[in-house]
Each structure stands twice: as C-alpha cells, then as structure tokens.
Amino acid sequence: MDERRICSYFRHQLHDLLERSASEPDGFRSYFASHEPKDEEILGLLAVSSMITEDVLIGDGFPTPLEALAALSPETRRSLCEEFRKELKACSPQLTAA
C-alpha cells in the first residue's frame, strides 16, 4: 500500500478529529492545554478515533487503522504529529475563548 495514501487518510482524520473536538470543552483539547502532546499520545488518539469512526478507507492492506499507522515510516508519523501540534496551537485561541 502506498504510504502517501495512508498518510493522506490520517491527515484527513486529524483535521476531522480537531474539528469535532471544537464542541467538546472537556475533551482532549483541554487535556493538551496544560502540556504539549507527545507523539505517542497523538498517535494513540488518532488510532482510537479512527477506529471509532468506522470510516476506514485504508483498504484491504490493513485490517485496522492502528496497523496502518504502524506501517508508516517514523518520519511520516513524526510529520503527522507535528501537523497535529501545529493545528492544535492554531485552535488554542478558540479554546480559551469558549
């Protein structure tokens, strides 16, 4: 399976996750308000939230989103985590205004 396709899927999941969390004042955003999330926390959150959505479009190559995440290179996983942190920081003013 093409890593770019898997990465694109998880980037979309990250955007959706952050968008959905905007209406959850006691959700993970408030947890991360006190510290910057670690890669492991981000990847775990992404794996669990992707499994919950049942919107798995990764294909037959990986039975679960967790296995698809594990198949990504360390650099790609790190890139996804950096993107999450960047978007989370961009959302922070919205969080404090709520």
PDB file of N, CA and C in Angstrom:
ATOM      1  N   MET A   1       0.849  -1.172   0.000  1.00  0.00           N
ATOM      2  CA  MET A   1       0.000   0.000   0.000  1.00  0.00           C
ATOM      3  C   MET A   1       0.896   1.237   0.000  1.00  0.00           C
ATOM      4  N   ASP A   2       0.490   2.219  -0.723  1.00  0.00           N
ATOM      5  CA  ASP A   2       1.239   3.456  -0.882  1.00  0.00           C
ATOM      6  C   ASP A   2       1.203   4.281   0.413  1.00  0.00           C
ATOM      7  N   GLU A   3       2.383   4.616   0.935  1.00  0.00           N
ATOM      8  CA  GLU A   3       2.467   5.384   2.189  1.00  0.00           C
ATOM      9  C   GLU A   3       1.798   6.746   2.055  1.00  0.00           C
ATOM     10  N   ARG A   4       1.905   7.343   0.874  1.00  0.00           N
ATOM     11  CA  ARG A   4       1.265   8.659   0.682  1.00  0.00           C
ATOM     12  C   ARG A   4      -0.246   8.571   0.851  1.00  0.00           C
ATOM     13  N   ARG A   5      -0.827   7.487   0.382  1.00  0.00           N
ATOM     14  CA  ARG A   5      -2.279   7.315   0.510  1.00  0.00           C
ATOM     15  C   ARG A   5      -2.678   7.149   1.980  1.00  0.00           C
ATOM     16  N   ILE A   6      -1.913   6.351   2.702  1.00  0.00           N
ATOM     17  CA  ILE A   6      -2.191   6.150   4.123  1.00  0.00           C
ATOM     18  C   ILE A   6      -2.028   7.465   4.881  1.00  0.00           C
ATOM     19  N   CYS A   7      -0.950   8.190   4.591  1.00  0.00           N
ATOM     20  CA  CYS A   7      -0.697   9.473   5.246  1.00  0.00           C
ATOM     21  C   CYS A   7      -1.817  10.459   4.953  1.00  0.00           C
ATOM     22  N   SER A   8      -2.273  10.483   3.723  1.00  0.00           N
ATOM     23  CA  SER A   8      -3.375  11.372   3.341  1.00  0.00           C
ATOM     24  C   SER A   8      -4.634  11.034   4.139  1.00  0.00           C
ATOM     25  N   TYR A   9      -4.903   9.753   4.296  1.00  0.00           N
ATOM     26  CA  TYR A   9      -6.051   9.310   5.087  1.00  0.00           C
ATOM     27  C   TYR A   9      -5.946   9.836   6.523  1.00  0.00           C
ATOM     28  N   PHE A  10      -4.776   9.669   7.146  1.00  0.00           N
ATOM     29  CA  PHE A  10      -4.618  10.094   8.532  1.00  0.00           C
ATOM     30  C   PHE A  10      -4.579  11.618   8.666  1.00  0.00           C
ATOM     31  N   ARG A  11      -4.094  12.322   7.684  1.00  0.00           N
ATOM     32  CA  ARG A  11      -4.176  13.791   7.719  1.00  0.00           C
ATOM     33  C   ARG A  11      -5.636  14.226   7.734  1.00  0.00           C
ATOM     34  N   HIS A  12      -6.429  13.581   6.923  1.00  0.00           N
ATOM     35  CA  HIS A  12      -7.865  13.880   6.899  1.00  0.00           C
ATOM     36  C   HIS A  12      -8.488  13.561   8.263  1.00  0.00           C
ATOM     37  N   GLN A  13      -8.093  12.434   8.851  1.00  0.00           N
ATOM     38  CA  GLN A  13      -8.605  12.063  10.165  1.00  0.00           C
ATOM     39  C   GLN A  13      -8.213  13.086  11.231  1.00  0.00           C
ATOM     40  N   LEU A  14      -6.981  13.591  11.149  1.00  0.00           N
ATOM     41  CA  LEU A  14      -6.534  14.614  12.100  1.00  0.00           C
ATOM     42  C   LEU A  14      -7.384  15.867  12.003  1.00  0.00           C
ATOM     43  N   HIS A  15      -7.636  16.311  10.786  1.00  0.00           N
ATOM     44  CA  HIS A  15      -8.460  17.512  10.593  1.00  0.00           C
ATOM     45  C   HIS A  15      -9.866  17.290  11.141  1.00  0.00           C
ATOM     46  N   ASP A  16     -10.442  16.130  10.837  1.00  0.00           N
ATOM     47  CA  ASP A  16     -11.784  15.821  11.336  1.00  0.00           C
ATOM     48  C   ASP A  16     -11.810  15.745  12.859  1.00  0.00           C
ATOM     49  N   LEU A  17     -10.798  15.127  13.430  1.00  0.00           N
ATOM     50  CA  LEU A  17     -10.711  14.986  14.881  1.00  0.00           C
ATOM     51  C   LEU A  17     -10.670  16.350  15.565  1.00  0.00           C
ATOM     52  N   LEU A  18      -9.837  17.232  15.063  1.00  0.00           N
ATOM     53  CA  LEU A  18      -9.738  18.571  15.640  1.00  0.00           C
ATOM     54  C   LEU A  18     -11.030  19.357  15.436  1.00  0.00           C
ATOM     55  N   GLU A  19     -11.661  19.181  14.309  1.00  0.00           N
ATOM     56  CA  GLU A  19     -12.920  19.871  14.045  1.00  0.00           C
ATOM     57  C   GLU A  19     -14.021  19.386  14.981  1.00  0.00           C
ATOM     58  N   ARG A  20     -14.122  18.067  15.144  1.00  0.00           N
ATOM     59  CA  ARG A  20     -15.143  17.502  16.043  1.00  0.00           C
ATOM     60  C   ARG A  20     -14.903  17.916  17.480  1.00  0.00           C
ATOM     61  N   SER A  21     -13.640  18.049  17.859  1.00  0.00           N
ATOM     62  CA  SER A  21     -13.320  18.352  19.252  1.00  0.00           C
ATOM     63  C   SER A  21     -13.668  19.784  19.644  1.00  0.00           C
ATOM     64  N   ALA A  22     -13.922  20.627  18.673  1.00  0.00           N
ATOM     65  CA  ALA A  22     -14.237  22.024  18.970  1.00  0.00           C
ATOM     66  C   ALA A  22     -15.483  22.145  19.841  1.00  0.00           C
ATOM     67  N   SER A  23     -16.394  21.205  19.735  1.00  0.00           N
ATOM     68  CA  SER A  23     -17.632  21.273  20.511  1.00  0.00           C
ATOM     69  C   SER A  23     -17.553  20.468  21.810  1.00  0.00           C
ATOM     70  N   GLU A  24     -16.375  19.981  22.162  1.00  0.00           N
ATOM     71  CA  GLU A  24     -16.185  19.180  23.376  1.00  0.00           C
ATOM     72  C   GLU A  24     -15.271  19.916  24.351  1.00  0.00           C
ATOM     73  N   PRO A  25     -15.802  20.786  25.175  1.00  0.00           N
ATOM     74  CA  PRO A  25     -14.948  21.581  26.063  1.00  0.00           C
ATOM     75  C   PRO A  25     -14.128  20.750  27.057  1.00  0.00           C
ATOM     76  N   ASP A  26     -14.570  19.568  27.392  1.00  0.00           N
ATOM     77  CA  ASP A  26     -13.832  18.733  28.336  1.00  0.00           C
ATOM     78  C   ASP A  26     -13.074  17.616  27.637  1.00  0.00           C
ATOM     79  N   GLY A  27     -12.907  17.729  26.334  1.00  0.00           N
ATOM     80  CA  GLY A  27     -12.235  16.697  25.560  1.00  0.00           C
ATOM     81  C   GLY A  27     -10.731  16.815  25.610  1.00  0.00           C
ATOM     82  N   PHE A  28     -10.084  16.234  24.617  1.00  0.00           N
ATOM     83  CA  PHE A  28      -8.628  16.168  24.625  1.00  0.00           C
ATOM     84  C   PHE A  28      -7.976  17.536  24.499  1.00  0.00           C
ATOM     85  N   ARG A  29      -8.656  18.520  23.927  1.00  0.00           N
ATOM     86  CA  ARG A  29      -8.037  19.849  23.814  1.00  0.00           C
ATOM     87  C   ARG A  29      -7.738  20.427  25.186  1.00  0.00           C
ATOM     88  N   SER A  30      -8.658  20.273  26.105  1.00  0.00           N
ATOM     89  CA  SER A  30      -8.408  20.803  27.451  1.00  0.00           C
ATOM     90  C   SER A  30      -7.284  20.027  28.132  1.00  0.00           C
ATOM     91  N   TYR A  31      -7.174  18.747  27.856  1.00  0.00           N
ATOM     92  CA  TYR A  31      -6.079  17.944  28.411  1.00  0.00           C
ATOM     93  C   TYR A  31      -4.741  18.441  27.886  1.00  0.00           C
ATOM     94  N   PHE A  32      -4.680  18.758  26.599  1.00  0.00           N
ATOM     95  CA  PHE A  32      -3.433  19.218  25.994  1.00  0.00           C
ATOM     96  C   PHE A  32      -3.178  20.700  26.233  1.00  0.00           C
ATOM     97  N   ALA A  33      -4.093  21.393  26.864  1.00  0.00           N
ATOM     98  CA  ALA A  33      -3.872  22.805  27.167  1.00  0.00           C
ATOM     99  C   ALA A  33      -2.758  22.970  28.202  1.00  0.00           C
ATOM    100  N   SER A  34      -2.561  21.953  29.028  1.00  0.00           N
ATOM    101  CA  SER A  34      -1.551  22.045  30.082  1.00  0.00           C
ATOM    102  C   SER A  34      -0.175  21.543  29.651  1.00  0.00           C
ATOM    103  N   HIS A  35      -0.094  20.852  28.534  1.00  0.00           N
ATOM    104  CA  HIS A  35       1.193  20.370  28.043  1.00  0.00           C
ATOM    105  C   HIS A  35       1.110  20.060  26.553  1.00  0.00           C
ATOM    106  N   GLU A  36       2.262  20.085  25.926  1.00  0.00           N
ATOM    107  CA  GLU A  36       2.306  19.744  24.502  1.00  0.00           C
ATOM    108  C   GLU A  36       2.205  18.230  24.370  1.00  0.00           C
ATOM    109  N   PRO A  37       1.337  17.761  23.486  1.00  0.00           N
ATOM    110  CA  PRO A  37       1.152  16.314  23.364  1.00  0.00           C
ATOM    111  C   PRO A  37       2.399  15.617  22.820  1.00  0.00           C
ATOM    112  N   LYS A  38       2.665  14.454  23.372  1.00  0.00           N
ATOM    113  CA  LYS A  38       3.764  13.613  22.901  1.00  0.00           C
ATOM    114  C   LYS A  38       3.301  12.870  21.651  1.00  0.00           C
ATOM    115  N   ASP A  39       4.255  12.439  20.857  1.00  0.00           N
ATOM    116  CA  ASP A  39       3.915  11.683  19.648  1.00  0.00           C
ATOM    117  C   ASP A  39       3.036  10.478  19.977  1.00  0.00           C
ATOM    118  N   GLU A  40       3.380   9.768  21.036  1.00  0.00           N
ATOM    119  CA  GLU A  40       2.627   8.569  21.409  1.00  0.00           C
ATOM    120  C   GLU A  40       1.177   8.909  21.739  1.00  0.00           C
ATOM    121  N   GLU A  41       0.958  10.034  22.398  1.00  0.00           N
ATOM    122  CA  GLU A  41      -0.406  10.447  22.727  1.00  0.00           C
ATOM    123  C   GLU A  41      -1.195  10.780  21.462  1.00  0.00           C
ATOM    124  N   ILE A  42      -0.560  11.474  20.548  1.00  0.00           N
ATOM    125  CA  ILE A  42      -1.225  11.855  19.304  1.00  0.00           C
ATOM    126  C   ILE A  42      -1.553  10.620  18.484  1.00  0.00           C
ATOM    127  N   LEU A  43      -0.591   9.725  18.326  1.00  0.00           N
ATOM    128  CA  LEU A  43      -0.825   8.521  17.533  1.00  0.00           C
ATOM    129  C   LEU A  43      -1.891   7.633  18.168  1.00  0.00           C
ATOM    130  N   GLY A  44      -1.888   7.543  19.485  1.00  0.00           N
ATOM    131  CA  GLY A  44      -2.922   6.772  20.179  1.00  0.00           C
ATOM    132  C   GLY A  44      -4.299   7.379  19.987  1.00  0.00           C
ATOM    133  N   LEU A  45      -4.381   8.682  20.124  1.00  0.00           N
ATOM    134  CA  LEU A  45      -5.652   9.381  19.919  1.00  0.00           C
ATOM    135  C   LEU A  45      -6.141   9.190  18.489  1.00  0.00           C
ATOM    136  N   LEU A  46      -5.239   9.294  17.552  1.00  0.00           N
ATOM    137  CA  LEU A  46      -5.577   9.120  16.148  1.00  0.00           C
ATOM    138  C   LEU A  46      -6.036   7.689  15.865  1.00  0.00           C
ATOM    139  N   ALA A  47      -5.345   6.712  16.407  1.00  0.00           N
ATOM    140  CA  ALA A  47      -5.715   5.307  16.185  1.00  0.00           C
ATOM    141  C   ALA A  47      -7.088   5.007  16.762  1.00  0.00           C
ATOM    142  N   VAL A  48      -7.329   5.457  17.990  1.00  0.00           N
ATOM    143  CA  VAL A  48      -8.612   5.185  18.642  1.00  0.00           C
ATOM    144  C   VAL A  48      -9.754   5.925  17.943  1.00  0.00           C
ATOM    145  N   SER A  49      -9.555   7.176  17.629  1.00  0.00           N
ATOM    146  CA  SER A  49     -10.626   7.939  16.997  1.00  0.00           C
ATOM    147  C   SER A  49     -10.919   7.436  15.596  1.00  0.00           C
ATOM    148  N   SER A  50      -9.902   6.953  14.891  1.00  0.00           N
ATOM    149  CA  SER A  50     -10.121   6.396  13.556  1.00  0.00           C
ATOM    150  C   SER A  50     -10.894   5.093  13.642  1.00  0.00           C
ATOM    151  N   MET A  51     -10.647   4.317  14.694  1.00  0.00           N
ATOM    152  CA  MET A  51     -11.364   3.055  14.861  1.00  0.00           C
ATOM    153  C   MET A  51     -12.828   3.311  15.213  1.00  0.00           C
ATOM    154  N   ILE A  52     -13.079   4.364  15.947  1.00  0.00           N
ATOM    155  CA  ILE A  52     -14.442   4.675  16.375  1.00  0.00           C
ATOM    156  C   ILE A  52     -15.296   5.172  15.213  1.00  0.00           C
ATOM    157  N   THR A  53     -14.702   5.889  14.268  1.00  0.00           N
ATOM    158  CA  THR A  53     -15.487   6.491  13.199  1.00  0.00           C
ATOM    159  C   THR A  53     -16.065   5.474  12.231  1.00  0.00           C
ATOM    160  N   GLU A  54     -15.469   4.283  12.180  1.00  0.00           N
ATOM    161  CA  GLU A  54     -15.892   3.242  11.255  1.00  0.00           C
ATOM    162  C   GLU A  54     -15.836   3.725   9.807  1.00  0.00           C
ATOM    163  N   ASP A  55     -15.083   4.745   9.550  1.00  0.00           N
ATOM    164  CA  ASP A  55     -14.955   5.310   8.210  1.00  0.00           C
ATOM    165  C   ASP A  55     -13.574   4.955   7.671  1.00  0.00           C
ATOM    166  N   VAL A  56     -13.241   3.679   7.756  1.00  0.00           N
ATOM    167  CA  VAL A  56     -11.907   3.242   7.384  1.00  0.00           C
ATOM    168  C   VAL A  56     -11.835   3.058   5.877  1.00  0.00           C
ATOM    169  N   LEU A  57     -11.075   3.926   5.244  1.00  0.00           N
ATOM    170  CA  LEU A  57     -10.929   3.885   3.800  1.00  0.00           C
ATOM    171  C   LEU A  57      -9.513   3.483   3.407  1.00  0.00           C
ATOM    172  N   ILE A  58      -8.824   2.802   4.276  1.00  0.00           N
ATOM    173  CA  ILE A  58      -7.431   2.468   4.034  1.00  0.00           C
ATOM    174  C   ILE A  58      -7.316   1.313   3.043  1.00  0.00           C
ATOM    175  N   GLY A  59      -8.274   0.461   3.004  1.00  0.00           N
ATOM    176  CA  GLY A  59      -8.236  -0.649   2.067  1.00  0.00           C
ATOM    177  C   GLY A  59      -7.983  -1.970   2.754  1.00  0.00           C
ATOM    178  N   ASP A  60      -7.831  -2.983   1.942  1.00  0.00           N
ATOM    179  CA  ASP A  60      -7.672  -4.334   2.471  1.00  0.00           C
ATOM    180  C   ASP A  60      -6.272  -4.620   2.985  1.00  0.00           C
ATOM    181  N   GLY A  61      -5.318  -3.727   2.709  1.00  0.00           N
ATOM    182  CA  GLY A  61      -3.943  -3.949   3.128  1.00  0.00           C
ATOM    183  C   GLY A  61      -3.759  -3.951   4.630  1.00  0.00           C
ATOM    184  N   PHE A  62      -4.625  -3.260   5.367  1.00  0.00           N
ATOM    185  CA  PHE A  62      -4.505  -3.147   6.819  1.00  0.00           C
ATOM    186  C   PHE A  62      -5.875  -3.336   7.446  1.00  0.00           C
ATOM    187  N   PRO A  63      -6.033  -4.358   8.278  1.00  0.00           N
ATOM    188  CA  PRO A  63      -7.343  -4.600   8.904  1.00  0.00           C
ATOM    189  C   PRO A  63      -7.787  -3.490   9.859  1.00  0.00           C
ATOM    190  N   THR A  64      -6.826  -2.785  10.471  1.00  0.00           N
ATOM    191  CA  THR A  64      -7.201  -1.734  11.417  1.00  0.00           C
ATOM    192  C   THR A  64      -6.369  -0.480  11.166  1.00  0.00           C
ATOM    193  N   PRO A  65      -6.897   0.682  11.571  1.00  0.00           N
ATOM    194  CA  PRO A  65      -6.111   1.911  11.472  1.00  0.00           C
ATOM    195  C   PRO A  65      -4.813   1.847  12.273  1.00  0.00           C
ATOM    196  N   LEU A  66      -4.819   1.141  13.391  1.00  0.00           N
ATOM    197  CA  LEU A  66      -3.607   1.018  14.199  1.00  0.00           C
ATOM    198  C   LEU A  66      -2.491   0.336  13.410  1.00  0.00           C
ATOM    199  N   GLU A  67      -2.832  -0.704  12.666  1.00  0.00           N
ATOM    200  CA  GLU A  67      -1.830  -1.393  11.852  1.00  0.00           C
ATOM    201  C   GLU A  67      -1.341  -0.499  10.719  1.00  0.00           C
ATOM    202  N   ALA A  68      -2.237   0.304  10.163  1.00  0.00           N
ATOM    203  CA  ALA A  68      -1.835   1.227   9.095  1.00  0.00           C
ATOM    204  C   ALA A  68      -0.882   2.286   9.645  1.00  0.00           C
ATOM    205  N   LEU A  69      -1.171   2.809  10.840  1.00  0.00           N
ATOM    206  CA  LEU A  69      -0.262   3.778  11.464  1.00  0.00           C
ATOM    207  C   LEU A  69       1.110   3.160  11.709  1.00  0.00           C
ATOM    208  N   ALA A  70       1.119   1.928  12.172  1.00  0.00           N
ATOM    209  CA  ALA A  70       2.383   1.244  12.461  1.00  0.00           C
ATOM    210  C   ALA A  70       3.195   1.016  11.195  1.00  0.00           C
ATOM    211  N   ALA A  71       2.532   0.911  10.054  1.00  0.00           N
ATOM    212  CA  ALA A  71       3.226   0.673   8.793  1.00  0.00           C
ATOM    213  C   ALA A  71       3.888   1.932   8.238  1.00  0.00           C
ATOM    214  N   LEU A  72       3.514   3.092   8.742  1.00  0.00           N
ATOM    215  CA  LEU A  72       4.112   4.334   8.266  1.00  0.00           C
ATOM    216  C   LEU A  72       5.546   4.447   8.767  1.00  0.00           C
ATOM    217  N   SER A  73       6.364   5.112   8.006  1.00  0.00           N
ATOM    218  CA  SER A  73       7.748   5.327   8.431  1.00  0.00           C
ATOM    219  C   SER A  73       7.769   6.242   9.652  1.00  0.00           C
ATOM    220  N   PRO A  74       8.815   6.157  10.464  1.00  0.00           N
ATOM    221  CA  PRO A  74       8.921   7.058  11.623  1.00  0.00           C
ATOM    222  C   PRO A  74       8.857   8.530  11.219  1.00  0.00           C
ATOM    223  N   GLU A  75       9.448   8.866  10.092  1.00  0.00           N
ATOM    224  CA  GLU A  75       9.420  10.258   9.621  1.00  0.00           C
ATOM    225  C   GLU A  75       7.997  10.711   9.302  1.00  0.00           C
ATOM    226  N   THR A  76       7.222   9.838   8.682  1.00  0.00           N
ATOM    227  CA  THR A  76       5.838  10.189   8.335  1.00  0.00           C
ATOM    228  C   THR A  76       4.989  10.322   9.589  1.00  0.00           C
ATOM    229  N   ARG A  77       5.168   9.416  10.545  1.00  0.00           N
ATOM    230  CA  ARG A  77       4.424   9.529  11.811  1.00  0.00           C
ATOM    231  C   ARG A  77       4.798  10.818  12.531  1.00  0.00           C
ATOM    232  N   ARG A  78       6.071  11.149  12.525  1.00  0.00           N
ATOM    233  CA  ARG A  78       6.529  12.387  13.165  1.00  0.00           C
ATOM    234  C   ARG A  78       5.910  13.607  12.472  1.00  0.00           C
ATOM    235  N   SER A  79       5.838  13.553  11.158  1.00  0.00           N
ATOM    236  CA  SER A  79       5.232  14.640  10.383  1.00  0.00           C
ATOM    237  C   SER A  79       3.756  14.811  10.732  1.00  0.00           C
ATOM    238  N   LEU A  80       3.031  13.708  10.869  1.00  0.00           N
ATOM    239  CA  LEU A  80       1.627  13.778  11.262  1.00  0.00           C
ATOM    240  C   LEU A  80       1.483  14.402  12.649  1.00  0.00           C
ATOM    241  N   CYS A  81       2.365  14.021  13.560  1.00  0.00           N
ATOM    242  CA  CYS A  81       2.309  14.565  14.922  1.00  0.00           C
ATOM    243  C   CYS A  81       2.613  16.063  14.932  1.00  0.00           C
ATOM    244  N   GLU A  82       3.573  16.483  14.146  1.00  0.00           N
ATOM    245  CA  GLU A  82       3.892  17.916  14.052  1.00  0.00           C
ATOM    246  C   GLU A  82       2.718  18.697  13.473  1.00  0.00           C
ATOM    247  N   GLU A  83       2.079  18.123  12.476  1.00  0.00           N
ATOM    248  CA  GLU A  83       0.911  18.780  11.893  1.00  0.00           C
ATOM    249  C   GLU A  83      -0.208  18.913  12.918  1.00  0.00           C
ATOM    250  N   PHE A  84      -0.411  17.864  13.722  1.00  0.00           N
ATOM    251  CA  PHE A  84      -1.415  17.908  14.772  1.00  0.00           C
ATOM    252  C   PHE A  84      -1.106  19.021  15.770  1.00  0.00           C
ATOM    253  N   ARG A  85       0.149  19.087  16.221  1.00  0.00           N
ATOM    254  CA  ARG A  85       0.539  20.123  17.182  1.00  0.00           C
ATOM    255  C   ARG A  85       0.315  21.521  16.604  1.00  0.00           C
ATOM    256  N   LYS A  86       0.686  21.688  15.368  1.00  0.00           N
ATOM    257  CA  LYS A  86       0.522  22.984  14.708  1.00  0.00           C
ATOM    258  C   LYS A  86      -0.957  23.383  14.647  1.00  0.00           C
ATOM    259  N   GLU A  87      -1.802  22.460  14.252  1.00  0.00           N
ATOM    260  CA  GLU A  87      -3.232  22.768  14.172  1.00  0.00           C
ATOM    261  C   GLU A  87      -3.844  22.949  15.556  1.00  0.00           C
ATOM    262  N   LEU A  88      -3.374  22.178  16.516  1.00  0.00           N
ATOM    263  CA  LEU A  88      -3.867  22.321  17.885  1.00  0.00           C
ATOM    264  C   LEU A  88      -3.534  23.710  18.425  1.00  0.00           C
ATOM    265  N   LYS A  89      -2.313  24.179  18.162  1.00  0.00           N
ATOM    266  CA  LYS A  89      -1.933  25.524  18.599  1.00  0.00           C
ATOM    267  C   LYS A  89      -2.765  26.589  17.901  1.00  0.00           C
ATOM    268  N   ALA A  90      -3.080  26.363  16.639  1.00  0.00           N
ATOM    269  CA  ALA A  90      -3.913  27.307  15.908  1.00  0.00           C
ATOM    270  C   ALA A  90      -5.318  27.351  16.472  1.00  0.00           C
ATOM    271  N   CYS A  91      -5.765  26.236  17.056  1.00  0.00           N
ATOM    272  CA  CYS A  91      -7.102  26.164  17.639  1.00  0.00           C
ATOM    273  C   CYS A  91      -7.129  26.682  19.077  1.00  0.00           C
ATOM    274  N   SER A  92      -5.969  26.813  19.704  1.00  0.00           N
ATOM    275  CA  SER A  92      -5.903  27.196  21.112  1.00  0.00           C
ATOM    276  C   SER A  92      -6.617  28.500  21.432  1.00  0.00           C
ATOM    277  N   PRO A  93      -6.486  29.552  20.610  1.00  0.00           N
ATOM    278  CA  PRO A  93      -7.240  30.774  20.919  1.00  0.00           C
ATOM    279  C   PRO A  93      -8.744  30.540  20.934  1.00  0.00           C
ATOM    280  N   GLN A  94      -9.208  29.649  20.067  1.00  0.00           N
ATOM    281  CA  GLN A  94     -10.634  29.331  20.046  1.00  0.00           C
ATOM    282  C   GLN A  94     -11.017  28.600  21.324  1.00  0.00           C
ATOM    283  N   LEU A  95     -10.128  27.763  21.826  1.00  0.00           N
ATOM    284  CA  LEU A  95     -10.394  27.020  23.042  1.00  0.00           C
ATOM    285  C   LEU A  95     -10.493  27.941  24.241  1.00  0.00           C
ATOM    286  N   THR A  96      -9.585  28.893  24.350  1.00  0.00           N
ATOM    287  CA  THR A  96      -9.605  29.793  25.500  1.00  0.00           C
ATOM    288  C   THR A  96     -10.755  30.788  25.413  1.00  0.00           C
ATOM    289  N   ALA A  97     -11.243  31.061  24.205  1.00  0.00           N
ATOM    290  CA  ALA A  97     -12.357  31.981  24.050  1.00  0.00           C
ATOM    291  C   ALA A  97     -13.688  31.339  24.389  1.00  0.00           C
ATOM    292  N   ALA A  98     -13.737  30.007  24.368  1.00  0.00           N
ATOM    293  CA  ALA A  98     -15.002  29.302  24.613  1.00  0.00           C
ATOM    294  C   ALA A  98     -15.391  29.320  26.070  1.00  0.00           C
TER     295      ALA A  98
END
